[in-house]
Amino acid sequence: MFFSFMLLFSRQGKLRLQKWYVPLSDKEKKKITRELVQTVLARKPKMCSFLEWRDLKIVYKRYASLYFCCAIEDQDNELITLEIIHRYVELLDKYFGSVCELDIIFNFEKAYFILDEFLLGGEAQETSKKNVLKAIEQADLLQEVRHLIKITVDK
Amino acid sequence: MALKIVKGSIDRMFDKNLQDLVRGIRNHKEDEAKYISTCIDEIKQELKQDNIAVKANAVCKLTYLQMLGYDVSWAAFNIVEVMSSSKFTYKRIGYLAASQCFHESTDVIMLTTNQIRKDLSSPNQYDTGVALTGLSCFVTPDLARDLANDIMTLMSHTKPYIRKKAVLIMYKVFLKYPESLRPAFPRLKEKLEDPDPGVQSAAVNVICELARRNPKNYLSLAPLFFKLMTSSTNNWVLIKIIKLFGALTPLEPRLGKKLIEPLTNLIHSTSAMSLLYECVNTVIAGQYWFSVGSKELCVQKLRILIEDSDQNLKYLGLLAMSKILKTHPKSVQSHKDLILQCLDDKDESIRLRALDLLYGMVSKKNLMEIVKKLMLHVDKAEGTTYRDELLTKIIDICSQSNYQYITNFEWYISILVELTRLEGTRHGHLIASQMLDVAIRVKAIRVFAVAQMATLLDNAHLLTGNMQRNGICEVLYAAAWICGEFSEHLENPMQTLEAMLRPKVATLPGHIQAVYVQNAAKLFATILKSQEGNTDSTAAQDTSQLMIDRLPLFVQSANLEVQERASCILQLVKYIQKLQQKDVEVAEEVNALFAGELNPVAPKAQKKVPVPEGLDLDAWINEPPSESESEDEQPKAIFAKEEPKHSRPRHTEVDEKELARRREARKQEQANNPFYIKASPSSQKVYQDAPGVEHIPVVQIDLSVPLKVPGLPMSDQYVKLEEERRQKERAEKKKKEKKKRKEKRSGRGKKHDSGPESEEDITPAHQVDIVTEEMPEVKENHSSKFSNIFFLHLLFWVCDDKKSSKHKKKKQKKEKEEKEKKKKKKHHHHHHHSDGGGEESVQNGTVEEEEPLPVSLSHRLINPQVVYDIQGNLQDGSQVVVSVIFENKCDSFLKSMEFNVLDSLNSKLQRPEGSGPHDGLTVPFQLPPGVSNEARFVFTVQSIVMPQKLKGTLTFIVKVDSSTHEKLDFKLHFTCTSYLITTPCYSDAFAKLLESGDLKGSSVRLEGVNMPFHHLLARICFHHHFSIVERIDSCASMYSRSIQGHHVCLLVKTSGQTVSIDAKCDEPTLLGNVLDEIKQTFSQC
């Protein structure tokens, strides 16, 4: 299964999140991103969610103004990829409380933390929504409230 | 004061956190790049602070900027600093940044090993978790090696949270450091039975991935997985296990039998489409070990998927269907209706999938029906891409496996003709090549094809709308060629000829015009033939006049090919007209130009001809020409023959040893020679003498459905006819058809009677010829050699006995063409020369006719004049065209003229391929008494700075009462002037050229020149190819350029009878010679 990468981008083609599970140079990443964003945005809304691209299969789905786009290998199951994308959206929704694009823009590191709890190295590591959210909450608790000014002044 | 500084720095430090940055970027949409560059400057300042919180904040912002596409690799070390913070808050940010920004070539990764190890063993599970997550993104082989042990330990961590992460990341470690797999595997296997379902599924995932790469090592796990499969309720895990079994069954077919039951159960019971799809796919992929019944079940389920309103399911259903098609085409074919329905889908990707399926589903029975349906789609398709795709698919479907499924080629031709009505398609050439292919290979269809093509040509204006831009006009290429080549089948050739010579044709692309012109000539030949039989001779002359009237349009074409052919044919027709006026019958000879038929030869046919016994193809027929043994050895060989006792044994010795070497050398040479063609004509002839010709495979396609006489050319008609026909009784019908066709065929022309198809095999309606058995000697050579080249080129060899002369002609024409532009000017020159009659020496083309009159009487008798003019070729800096006018001043007929020049190192006469360096060129005409004609010869010249003389001879046959061979020596004087080309130059460019300082000067004084200044200038311009840049009173600047781009500038001044010329040129030698030549011009007057 192991995804190659996952991209989130807006209808305007702005990248909102990227996670690469294969080591690639920045240049290649940019090139792939540009190409895929163009291809996916050019597709008509009624079209199916799959396309063959290079030797990979691209599975994408649009939620409101955001496109979620994953690359999987040839033998992988497209439908389960769609389910994983959907699960991630559900997680974001639960965490932010009816998530919108702005939540992801302004808290992009949180979006990454959730994704990292859900997928590891491109593979779903936790099938239970509850477990993922629990892990995130606990990690967040550890993260102290920032008393940055105090620290600096103390110093 | 101090407080103020502190405060200020605080302000600066904390003016932006991530949210502020994001907001700022959103507010600076106009000048985003500028804003971000100031942000990056701030971040750089922040990173210089010792405070880790500030640094973490900066790194967090950098991570965001990295996503926007900015390079942050310079901050890699700061990222490592933040990663090593003891506070989870910062560590989390640091690892996130690292996982986003680091890749294998990031060198600071080396510094992280110990930090990561520390974090992995942290008592805080979240520290460990963050480290594992980060590592999964940037693990390198070094990290994998160093940390494999630590991660392996974590697989048995007390917390399932850590265990599942450790198990998953092991997969990445295996990839980077495969040696770790063996020691880690037992523990990994253990995790399959972990009490925590998350860890268990992680282990399944990893093993499944591993097994997909190398299944045979994991066969022993099959029972364990089987147990998991029957017990697990987690769909995602089930999918993994099924995938794993999919990889294992090819190695252990017994597994298939065991699996089929649980799989069918799942297919029946599951509501999860992803699981159903996985099961179906696995059953399909297991081609041999799953029963036919289970495949049927899959096809049924797929049908449900395809019928679903969800586009995704439809798409996947079709995708899976195409996999079944490969092994079980029958079970898919029964769902043709459904697949055809998908062609109407809104989603293009679904339509394309359906098209793919159709390709494999056609049979002789349903081809017409399917194509009909596709044609409907072509009509209503919106996007050109999809329509083009449809078009190629239709052609693919019809032409697959050598037109296997086509039962009626008239129908196919009609389809192709209908396709030409598509606007804006790019695939005109595809349609065209199909038309050509069918018309050439299916002899029986030619009458019909020709009629259709004639209509196409007639209605070319319908296509011409915006034809220039789209590719559909390519069809006219095929149409013109078919009409020309098979013109004997044309019903109204005159009308077609007129259509081909319409002025509008000139707007077509050049290569198509060229075909038009060439085939107009073929048509012309056919028409002449039919008209000459009649008593009314004016008709034939009218036809010639039509050609003469219309062809000049093409002679003016900018396209060289068109121009060349048109002018060639125009001359031919003029000549024919002359003969016609004298009431000479020419049709036979004109037809001979295009006589013979093209026979398609399979590219591999040559190989099938067996080599006759005792023939060694590698052996030399003649003494091999060797490059190493130079001339001085050859006399030896001759000498040796006189002493046979010594030479015989030595000779054979050389043969055996040398032969291998020579063979090798020859092979090498052949490999390097792009013009070498494997089947050499000489060996070919040997084959023909042998009895093996019958072995050339004649592929006949068995077409059970006989030819239908068409009412209308619409393809739909054929479908109807086909249906009607099928209703009738077959056997009876067949007999009738046979008779009908026999009649038809015999009425169609004698040509076919000799063909092999008319003798016994009557079953196929149209036969696709791969090879016909009668292969005329030369033709077949060429058609096999040039099978990849366009037919037009073949035409040069169609007439076999004239092959060699035609070949040469073509060459010469090409050379001539290069100079076409200068033609007019040249003509002027020639007039001048011929007026002078060779007696007067003209400077730029000196008549250096060596006329040693006393040598022989015959020379005086014959006395042909050779006048020539040398012109440089601007396109090619090393080519010079010499136009030679031959004038016969004697009373006898001159023929078989051969022009030859002794090449110098610097200048060489261009000879056709294959002729030796000393061979002469045949002058392509004969000279009756008192007639002059012009021929052109191309020379390659390396250096143009020096003048030179080439010695040459002209040999010819004089026909008085008996023929005598005669020879005339001459010299060609290549003056430096002849390498100059009149090039206009503006005064400012001229001034710049002089200022540039690249030119070297020289000057010359002419005394006693007694002519007006403008005459003098005109003389320089005329004889030496200069142009006047500027003239002020008795002073003028002049310019010229050599064919190799040297600039020559002159400043000519006159006072009284003295003329001084100051000259500048970038090549002093050239300049010196040009000035000498100028001086000579004036010394002679």
Short mmCIF file of N, CA and C in Angstrom, two decimals, chain B residues 899-966:
data_model
loop_
_atom_site.label_atom_id
_atom_site.label_comp_id
_atom_site.label_asym_id
_atom_site.label_seq_id
_atom_site.Cartn_x
_atom_site.Cartn_y
_atom_site.Cartn_z
N PHE B 899 30.60 13.93 -69.24
CA PHE B 899 31.36 15.08 -68.76
C PHE B 899 32.21 14.59 -67.60
N ASN B 900 33.48 14.86 -67.65
CA ASN B 900 34.32 14.40 -66.55
C ASN B 900 35.37 15.43 -66.22
N VAL B 901 35.68 15.52 -64.96
CA VAL B 901 36.67 16.48 -64.51
C VAL B 901 37.63 15.74 -63.60
N LEU B 902 38.90 16.08 -63.74
CA LEU B 902 39.90 15.50 -62.86
C LEU B 902 39.87 16.26 -61.55
N ASP B 903 39.41 15.64 -60.51
CA ASP B 903 39.26 16.35 -59.23
C ASP B 903 40.61 16.80 -58.70
N SER B 904 40.61 17.96 -58.09
CA SER B 904 41.82 18.36 -57.37
C SER B 904 41.54 18.12 -55.89
N LEU B 905 42.53 18.36 -55.07
CA LEU B 905 42.31 18.17 -53.63
C LEU B 905 41.24 19.10 -53.13
N ASN B 906 41.22 20.26 -53.70
CA ASN B 906 40.34 21.30 -53.20
C ASN B 906 38.93 21.21 -53.80
N SER B 907 38.87 20.86 -55.05
CA SER B 907 37.56 20.89 -55.72
C SER B 907 37.23 19.52 -56.28
N LYS B 908 36.01 19.14 -56.04
CA LYS B 908 35.60 17.82 -56.51
C LYS B 908 34.26 17.93 -57.20
N LEU B 909 34.13 17.20 -58.26
CA LEU B 909 32.84 17.12 -58.93
C LEU B 909 31.94 16.19 -58.13
N GLN B 910 30.72 16.61 -57.89
CA GLN B 910 29.80 15.74 -57.15
C GLN B 910 29.24 14.70 -58.08
N ARG B 911 29.50 13.47 -57.70
CA ARG B 911 29.01 12.38 -58.53
C ARG B 911 27.94 11.63 -57.77
N PRO B 912 27.07 10.95 -58.51
CA PRO B 912 26.01 10.22 -57.81
C PRO B 912 26.59 9.12 -56.93
N GLU B 913 25.81 8.73 -55.94
CA GLU B 913 26.21 7.66 -55.03
C GLU B 913 26.64 6.45 -55.83
N GLY B 914 27.67 5.86 -55.38
CA GLY B 914 28.03 4.58 -55.98
C GLY B 914 28.99 4.70 -57.14
N SER B 915 29.14 5.89 -57.70
CA SER B 915 30.09 5.97 -58.81
C SER B 915 31.47 6.31 -58.27
N GLY B 916 32.44 5.88 -58.94
CA GLY B 916 33.81 6.05 -58.48
C GLY B 916 34.29 7.47 -58.68
N PRO B 917 35.45 7.80 -58.10
CA PRO B 917 35.95 9.17 -58.15
C PRO B 917 36.41 9.59 -59.55
N HIS B 918 36.51 8.65 -60.45
CA HIS B 918 36.97 9.04 -61.78
C HIS B 918 35.89 8.86 -62.83
N ASP B 919 34.72 8.49 -62.40
CA ASP B 919 33.64 8.28 -63.35
C ASP B 919 33.13 9.61 -63.90
N GLY B 920 32.74 9.58 -65.12
CA GLY B 920 32.18 10.77 -65.72
C GLY B 920 30.69 10.84 -65.47
N LEU B 921 30.13 12.03 -65.68
CA LEU B 921 28.69 12.18 -65.53
C LEU B 921 28.07 12.22 -66.92
N THR B 922 26.99 11.47 -67.07
CA THR B 922 26.32 11.48 -68.36
C THR B 922 25.59 12.80 -68.53
N VAL B 923 25.78 13.41 -69.65
CA VAL B 923 25.03 14.63 -69.93
C VAL B 923 23.65 14.20 -70.37
N PRO B 924 22.63 14.71 -69.71
CA PRO B 924 21.30 14.11 -69.90
C PRO B 924 20.60 14.51 -71.21
N PHE B 925 21.32 14.80 -72.24
CA PHE B 925 20.64 15.07 -73.52
C PHE B 925 21.58 14.76 -74.68
N GLN B 926 20.99 14.78 -75.85
CA GLN B 926 21.78 14.59 -77.07
C GLN B 926 21.74 15.89 -77.86
N LEU B 927 22.67 16.07 -78.71
CA LEU B 927 22.73 17.34 -79.42
C LEU B 927 22.61 17.13 -80.94
N PRO B 928 21.48 17.47 -81.48
CA PRO B 928 21.38 17.49 -82.95
C PRO B 928 22.24 18.66 -83.47
N PRO B 929 22.53 18.68 -84.71
CA PRO B 929 23.37 19.75 -85.26
C PRO B 929 22.77 21.12 -85.00
N GLY B 930 23.61 22.05 -84.61
CA GLY B 930 23.20 23.44 -84.45
C GLY B 930 22.41 23.72 -83.19
N VAL B 931 22.27 22.74 -82.35
CA VAL B 931 21.45 22.93 -81.16
C VAL B 931 22.35 23.13 -79.94
N SER B 932 21.91 23.95 -79.01
CA SER B 932 22.66 24.07 -77.77
C SER B 932 21.76 23.72 -76.59
N ASN B 933 22.36 23.25 -75.57
CA ASN B 933 21.58 22.90 -74.38
C ASN B 933 22.47 23.09 -73.16
N GLU B 934 21.81 23.15 -72.03
CA GLU B 934 22.56 23.48 -70.84
C GLU B 934 22.51 22.33 -69.84
N ALA B 935 23.63 22.07 -69.20
CA ALA B 935 23.65 21.08 -68.12
C ALA B 935 24.37 21.69 -66.94
N ARG B 936 24.03 21.25 -65.77
CA ARG B 936 24.67 21.82 -64.58
C ARG B 936 25.39 20.75 -63.80
N PHE B 937 26.49 21.13 -63.28
CA PHE B 937 27.27 20.20 -62.49
C PHE B 937 27.63 20.87 -61.18
N VAL B 938 27.61 20.10 -60.14
CA VAL B 938 27.89 20.67 -58.83
C VAL B 938 29.28 20.23 -58.39
N PHE B 939 30.02 21.18 -57.89
CA PHE B 939 31.35 20.89 -57.37
C PHE B 939 31.37 21.21 -55.89
N THR B 940 32.11 20.45 -55.15
CA THR B 940 32.36 20.82 -53.76
C THR B 940 33.75 21.43 -53.70
N VAL B 941 33.81 22.56 -53.09
CA VAL B 941 35.07 23.27 -53.01
C VAL B 941 35.38 23.49 -51.55
N GLN B 942 36.59 23.17 -51.15
CA GLN B 942 36.90 23.36 -49.75
C GLN B 942 37.35 24.78 -49.47
N SER B 943 38.43 25.20 -50.11
CA SER B 943 38.92 26.55 -49.86
C SER B 943 38.59 27.40 -51.07
N ILE B 944 38.16 28.62 -50.81
CA ILE B 944 37.78 29.47 -51.92
C ILE B 944 38.71 30.66 -52.07
N VAL B 945 39.80 30.67 -51.33
CA VAL B 945 40.63 31.87 -51.36
C VAL B 945 41.54 31.92 -52.59
N MET B 946 41.75 30.80 -53.23
CA MET B 946 42.63 30.77 -54.39
C MET B 946 41.83 30.41 -55.64
N PRO B 947 42.19 31.00 -56.75
CA PRO B 947 41.55 30.56 -58.00
C PRO B 947 42.15 29.22 -58.40
N GLN B 948 41.45 28.46 -59.18
CA GLN B 948 42.08 27.25 -59.67
C GLN B 948 41.47 26.77 -60.96
N LYS B 949 42.26 25.93 -61.62
CA LYS B 949 41.82 25.41 -62.91
C LYS B 949 41.66 23.90 -62.79
N LEU B 950 40.59 23.42 -63.34
CA LEU B 950 40.39 21.98 -63.33
C LEU B 950 40.41 21.50 -64.77
N LYS B 951 41.12 20.42 -64.97
CA LYS B 951 41.14 19.85 -66.31
C LYS B 951 39.97 18.90 -66.46
N GLY B 952 39.38 18.92 -67.62
CA GLY B 952 38.27 18.01 -67.81
C GLY B 952 38.21 17.51 -69.23
N THR B 953 37.44 16.49 -69.43
CA THR B 953 37.25 15.97 -70.78
C THR B 953 35.78 15.72 -71.01
N LEU B 954 35.42 15.89 -72.24
CA LEU B 954 34.06 15.57 -72.64
C LEU B 954 34.17 14.48 -73.69
N THR B 955 33.59 13.35 -73.42
CA THR B 955 33.62 12.31 -74.45
C THR B 955 32.23 12.22 -75.05
N PHE B 956 32.17 11.90 -76.28
CA PHE B 956 30.86 11.83 -76.93
C PHE B 956 30.95 10.95 -78.17
N ILE B 957 29.83 10.61 -78.67
CA ILE B 957 29.79 9.79 -79.89
C ILE B 957 29.25 10.65 -81.02
N VAL B 958 29.97 10.67 -82.10
CA VAL B 958 29.52 11.44 -83.27
C VAL B 958 28.89 10.46 -84.23
N LYS B 959 27.72 10.83 -84.67
CA LYS B 959 27.04 9.93 -85.59
C LYS B 959 27.05 10.60 -86.96
N VAL B 960 27.90 10.16 -87.78
CA VAL B 960 27.86 10.68 -89.16
C VAL B 960 27.25 9.57 -90.01
N ASP B 961 28.07 8.70 -90.50
CA ASP B 961 27.54 7.50 -91.14
C ASP B 961 27.69 6.34 -90.17
N SER B 962 28.86 6.31 -89.61
CA SER B 962 29.07 5.35 -88.53
C SER B 962 29.41 6.16 -87.28
N SER B 963 29.23 5.55 -86.14
CA SER B 963 29.49 6.28 -84.91
C SER B 963 30.97 6.24 -84.57
N THR B 964 31.48 7.38 -84.14
CA THR B 964 32.86 7.41 -83.68
C THR B 964 32.92 8.06 -82.32
N HIS B 965 33.81 7.55 -81.52
CA HIS B 965 34.03 8.11 -80.20
C HIS B 965 34.95 9.29 -80.29
N GLU B 966 34.61 10.37 -79.67
CA GLU B 966 35.47 11.55 -79.73
C GLU B 966 35.69 12.10 -78.34
#
